Short mmCIF file of C-alpha atoms in Angstrom, two decimals:
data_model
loop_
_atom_site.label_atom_id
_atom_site.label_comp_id
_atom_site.label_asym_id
_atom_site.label_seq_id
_atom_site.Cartn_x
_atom_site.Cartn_y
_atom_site.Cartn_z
CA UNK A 8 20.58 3.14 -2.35
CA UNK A 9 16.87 3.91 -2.61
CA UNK A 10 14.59 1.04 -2.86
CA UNK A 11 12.73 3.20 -4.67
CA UNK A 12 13.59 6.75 -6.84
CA UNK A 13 11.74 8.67 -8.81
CA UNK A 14 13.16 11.35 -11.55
CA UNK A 15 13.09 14.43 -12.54
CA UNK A 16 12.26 15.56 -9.08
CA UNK A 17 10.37 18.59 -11.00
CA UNK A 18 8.78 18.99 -14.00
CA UNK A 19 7.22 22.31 -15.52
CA UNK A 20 5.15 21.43 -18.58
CA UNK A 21 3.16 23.69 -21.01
CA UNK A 22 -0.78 23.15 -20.51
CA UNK A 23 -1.88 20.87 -23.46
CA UNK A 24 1.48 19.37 -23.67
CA UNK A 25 2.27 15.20 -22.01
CA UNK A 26 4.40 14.75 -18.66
CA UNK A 27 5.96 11.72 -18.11
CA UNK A 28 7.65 10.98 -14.50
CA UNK A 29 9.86 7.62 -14.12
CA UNK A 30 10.49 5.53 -11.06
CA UNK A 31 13.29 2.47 -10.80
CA UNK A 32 13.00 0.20 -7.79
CA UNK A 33 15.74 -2.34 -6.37
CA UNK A 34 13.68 -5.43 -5.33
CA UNK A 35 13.12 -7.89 -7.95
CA UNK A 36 9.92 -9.88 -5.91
CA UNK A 37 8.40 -5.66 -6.15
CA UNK A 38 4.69 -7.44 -7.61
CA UNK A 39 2.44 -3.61 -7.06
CA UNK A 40 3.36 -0.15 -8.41
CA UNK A 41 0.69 2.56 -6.74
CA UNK A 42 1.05 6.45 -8.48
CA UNK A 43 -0.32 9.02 -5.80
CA UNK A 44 -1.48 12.51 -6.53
CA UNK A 45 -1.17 15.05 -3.86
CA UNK A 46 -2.42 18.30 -3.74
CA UNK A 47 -1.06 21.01 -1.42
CA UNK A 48 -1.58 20.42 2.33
CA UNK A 49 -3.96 17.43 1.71
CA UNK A 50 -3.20 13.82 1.95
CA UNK A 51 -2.31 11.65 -1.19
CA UNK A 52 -4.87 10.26 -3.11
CA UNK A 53 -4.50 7.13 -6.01
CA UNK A 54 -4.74 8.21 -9.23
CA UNK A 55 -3.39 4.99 -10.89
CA UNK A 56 -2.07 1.25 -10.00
CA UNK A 57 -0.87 -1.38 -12.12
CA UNK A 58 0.23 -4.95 -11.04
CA UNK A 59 3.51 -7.17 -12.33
CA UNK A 60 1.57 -9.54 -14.28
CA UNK A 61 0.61 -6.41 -17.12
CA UNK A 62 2.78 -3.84 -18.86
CA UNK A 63 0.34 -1.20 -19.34
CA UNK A 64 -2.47 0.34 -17.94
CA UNK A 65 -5.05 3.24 -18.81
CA UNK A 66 -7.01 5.57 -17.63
CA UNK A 67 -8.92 8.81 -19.70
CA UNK A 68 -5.78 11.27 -19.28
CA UNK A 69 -3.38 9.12 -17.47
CA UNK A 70 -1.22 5.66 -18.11
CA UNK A 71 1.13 3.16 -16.13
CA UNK A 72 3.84 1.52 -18.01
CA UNK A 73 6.15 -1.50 -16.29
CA UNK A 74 9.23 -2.75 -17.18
CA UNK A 75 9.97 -5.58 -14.99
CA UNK A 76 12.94 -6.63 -16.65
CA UNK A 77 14.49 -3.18 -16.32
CA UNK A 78 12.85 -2.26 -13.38
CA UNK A 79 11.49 0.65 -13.81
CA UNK A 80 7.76 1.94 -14.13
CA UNK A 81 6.34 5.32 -15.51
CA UNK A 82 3.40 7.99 -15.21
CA UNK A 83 1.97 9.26 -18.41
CA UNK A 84 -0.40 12.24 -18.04
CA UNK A 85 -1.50 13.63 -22.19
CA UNK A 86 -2.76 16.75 -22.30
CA UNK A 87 -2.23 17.95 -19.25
CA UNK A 88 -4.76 20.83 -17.56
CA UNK A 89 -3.62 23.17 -14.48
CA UNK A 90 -5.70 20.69 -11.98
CA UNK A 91 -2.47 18.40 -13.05
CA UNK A 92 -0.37 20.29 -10.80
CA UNK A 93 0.72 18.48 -7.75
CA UNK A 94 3.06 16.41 -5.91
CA UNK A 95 3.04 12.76 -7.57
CA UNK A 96 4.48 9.68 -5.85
CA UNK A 97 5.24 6.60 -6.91
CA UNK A 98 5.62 3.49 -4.87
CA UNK A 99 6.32 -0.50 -5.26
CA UNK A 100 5.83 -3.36 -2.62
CA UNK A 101 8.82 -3.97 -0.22
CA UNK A 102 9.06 -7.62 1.45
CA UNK A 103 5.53 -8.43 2.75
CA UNK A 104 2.88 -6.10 3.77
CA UNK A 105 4.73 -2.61 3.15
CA UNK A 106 5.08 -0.39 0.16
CA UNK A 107 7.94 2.18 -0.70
CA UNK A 108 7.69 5.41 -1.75
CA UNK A 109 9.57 7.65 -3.67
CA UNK A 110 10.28 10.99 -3.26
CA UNK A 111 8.13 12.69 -5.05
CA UNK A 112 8.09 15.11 -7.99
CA UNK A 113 6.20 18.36 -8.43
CA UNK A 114 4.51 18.77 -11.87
CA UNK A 115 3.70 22.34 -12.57
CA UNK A 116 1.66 23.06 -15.78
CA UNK A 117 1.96 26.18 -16.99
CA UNK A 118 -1.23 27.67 -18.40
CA UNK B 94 -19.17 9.56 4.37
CA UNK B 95 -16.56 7.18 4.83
CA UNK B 96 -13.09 7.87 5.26
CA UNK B 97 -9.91 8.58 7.31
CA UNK B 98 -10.22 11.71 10.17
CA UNK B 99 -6.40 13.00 11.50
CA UNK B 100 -6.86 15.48 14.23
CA UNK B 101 -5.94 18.32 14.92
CA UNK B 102 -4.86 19.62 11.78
CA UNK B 103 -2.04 22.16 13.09
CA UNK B 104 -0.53 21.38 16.48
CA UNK B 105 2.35 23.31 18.58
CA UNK B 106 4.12 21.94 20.96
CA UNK B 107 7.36 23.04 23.15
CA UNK B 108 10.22 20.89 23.17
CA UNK B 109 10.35 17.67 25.46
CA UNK B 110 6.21 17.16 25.38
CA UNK B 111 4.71 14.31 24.29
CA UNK B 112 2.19 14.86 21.63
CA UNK B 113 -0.76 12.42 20.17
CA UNK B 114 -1.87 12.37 16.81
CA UNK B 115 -5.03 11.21 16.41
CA UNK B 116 -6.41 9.12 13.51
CA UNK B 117 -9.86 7.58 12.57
CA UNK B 118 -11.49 5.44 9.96
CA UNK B 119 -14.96 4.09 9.13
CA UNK B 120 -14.39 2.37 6.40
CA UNK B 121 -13.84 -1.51 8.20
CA UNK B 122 -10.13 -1.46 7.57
CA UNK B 123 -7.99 -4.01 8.94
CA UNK B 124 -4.74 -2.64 8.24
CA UNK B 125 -3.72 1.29 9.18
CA UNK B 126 -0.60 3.14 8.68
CA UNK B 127 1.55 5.72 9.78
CA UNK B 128 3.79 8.03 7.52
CA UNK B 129 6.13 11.56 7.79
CA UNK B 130 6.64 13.53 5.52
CA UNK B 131 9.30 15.81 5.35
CA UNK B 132 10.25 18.44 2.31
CA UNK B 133 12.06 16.57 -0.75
CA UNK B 134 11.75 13.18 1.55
CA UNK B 135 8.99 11.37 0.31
CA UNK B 136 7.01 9.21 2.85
CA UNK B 137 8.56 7.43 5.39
CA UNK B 138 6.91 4.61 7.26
CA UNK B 139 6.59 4.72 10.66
CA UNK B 140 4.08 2.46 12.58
CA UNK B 141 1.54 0.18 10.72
CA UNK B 142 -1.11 -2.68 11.85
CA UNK B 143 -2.52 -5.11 10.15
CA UNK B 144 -5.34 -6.29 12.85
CA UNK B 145 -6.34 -5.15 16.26
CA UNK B 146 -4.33 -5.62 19.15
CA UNK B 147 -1.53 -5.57 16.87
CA UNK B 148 1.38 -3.27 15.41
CA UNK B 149 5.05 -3.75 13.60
CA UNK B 150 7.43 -0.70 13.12
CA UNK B 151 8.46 0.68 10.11
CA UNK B 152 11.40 2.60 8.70
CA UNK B 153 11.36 5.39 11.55
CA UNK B 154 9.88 4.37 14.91
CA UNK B 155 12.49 5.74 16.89
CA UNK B 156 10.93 8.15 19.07
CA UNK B 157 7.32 7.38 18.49
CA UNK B 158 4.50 4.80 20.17
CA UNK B 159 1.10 3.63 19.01
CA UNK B 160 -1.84 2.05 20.28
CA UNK B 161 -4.50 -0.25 18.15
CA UNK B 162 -7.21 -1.18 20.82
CA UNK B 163 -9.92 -0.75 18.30
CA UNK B 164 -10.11 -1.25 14.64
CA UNK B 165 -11.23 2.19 13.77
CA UNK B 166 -8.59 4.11 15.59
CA UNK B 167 -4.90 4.35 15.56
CA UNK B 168 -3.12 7.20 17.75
CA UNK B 169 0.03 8.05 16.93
CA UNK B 170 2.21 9.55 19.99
CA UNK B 171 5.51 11.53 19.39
CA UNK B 172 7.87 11.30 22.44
CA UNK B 173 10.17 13.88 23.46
CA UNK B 174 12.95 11.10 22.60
CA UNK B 175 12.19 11.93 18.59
CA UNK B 176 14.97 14.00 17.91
CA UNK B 177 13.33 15.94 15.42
CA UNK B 178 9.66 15.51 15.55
CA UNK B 179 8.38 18.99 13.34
CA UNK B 180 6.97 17.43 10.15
CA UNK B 181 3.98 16.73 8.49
CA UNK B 182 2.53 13.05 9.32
CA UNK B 183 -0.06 11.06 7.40
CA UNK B 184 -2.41 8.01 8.86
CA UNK B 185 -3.93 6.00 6.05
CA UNK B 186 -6.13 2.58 5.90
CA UNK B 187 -6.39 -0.22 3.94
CA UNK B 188 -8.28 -3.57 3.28
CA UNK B 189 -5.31 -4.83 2.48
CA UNK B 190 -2.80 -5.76 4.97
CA UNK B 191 -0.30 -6.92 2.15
CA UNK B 192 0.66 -3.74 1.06
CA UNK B 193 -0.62 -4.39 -2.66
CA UNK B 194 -3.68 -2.72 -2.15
CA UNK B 195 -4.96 0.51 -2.19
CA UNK B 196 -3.81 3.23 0.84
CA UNK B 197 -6.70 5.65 2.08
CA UNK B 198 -5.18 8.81 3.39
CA UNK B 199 -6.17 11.57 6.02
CA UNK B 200 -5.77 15.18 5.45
CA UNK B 201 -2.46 15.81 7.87
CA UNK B 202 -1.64 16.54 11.19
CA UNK B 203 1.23 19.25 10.89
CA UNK B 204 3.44 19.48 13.70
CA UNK B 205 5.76 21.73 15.07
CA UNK B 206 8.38 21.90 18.21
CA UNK B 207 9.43 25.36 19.14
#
């Protein structure tokens, strides 16, 4: 399988309302969990990193959650605005020196 | 400012040419990166270095060839032995060369094979 997959692979939200976007990953020694924004025909940009040492991390608008026992880590964007829309990625460290991405998900909020 | 330059943006090229991507950074990197991206695929690693004079494949390096003579620059060529080389690739830097740091992208080099 995937080392790393991300669900639902889009997401249409009302503007105001939360989008959440969930990622599992397969390897257990995984230790940094990267969320990328990316906007249409540019590169990706970090919105939001958390390490395997905290559960939760925020930031204005946006959060990280980890589950290291269950392997899985989220995005939480409250009160989302139409700038929201984009292509998000998440990712988590593979072996030594490499990271894995997912395969994205569109968010669309819907003014 | 500092930050990652790909060039060109848009690039055609017939079938069996070689093509190079090329990719710049002024930020005092160590480590640089290759990626594609293809529709509903995610990022795929291709080449990355951690240090000059130095390179490891990634995921997808069939068909492709780098170069890291100096730390600032890291050209990316696509053989005509890549099967299917029309996608969208992405060079990005880091000051960390153990993948738990933060990734600095370019703005794209989109290529296509007619």
């Amino acid at each position: 399988g995937e080392n790393v997959e991300q669900h639902p692979s889009t997401l249409s939200v009302q503007e105001g309302d939360s989008a959440v976007i969930k990622c599992t990953y397969s390897d257990s020694a995984s230790n940094y969990f990267p969320w990328y924004k990316q906007e249409l025909g540019k590169g990706p940009q970090l919105i939001i990193d958390i390490r395997s040492n905290v559960g939760e991390k925020k930031d204005q608008r946006i959060a990280v959650t980890l589950n290291k026992t269950a392997k899985h880590f989220s995005l939480h964007i409250t009160e989302t605005q139409p700038e929201d829309s984009a292509v998000y990625f998440c990712a988590a460290t593979l072996g030594v020196n490499r990271l894995a991405f997912g395969k994205g998900n569109q968010v669309v909020v819907i003014p | 400012d500092g930050g990652i330059t790909q060039s060109p943006k848009y690039l055609f090229r017939k079938e069996g040419q070689n093509v190079t991507l090329s990719c710049e950074q002024n930020l005092n990197h160590d480590a640089m990166y290759w990626y594609r991206q293809d529709p509903g695929q995610g990022l795929r690693l291709i080449y990355y270095s951690q240090i000059v004079n130095d390179f490891q494949k990634g995921d997808i390096a069939e068909g492709y060839s780098v170069s890291r003579e100096k730390k600032e620059s890291f050209p990316l060529t696509v053989t005509s032995a890549q099967k299917n080389p029309t996608a969208f690739y992405l060079c990005a830097s880091s000051n960390s060369g153990s993948g738990a740091g933060e990734l600095f992208f370019g703005e794209g080099s989109r290529l296509t094979v007619l």
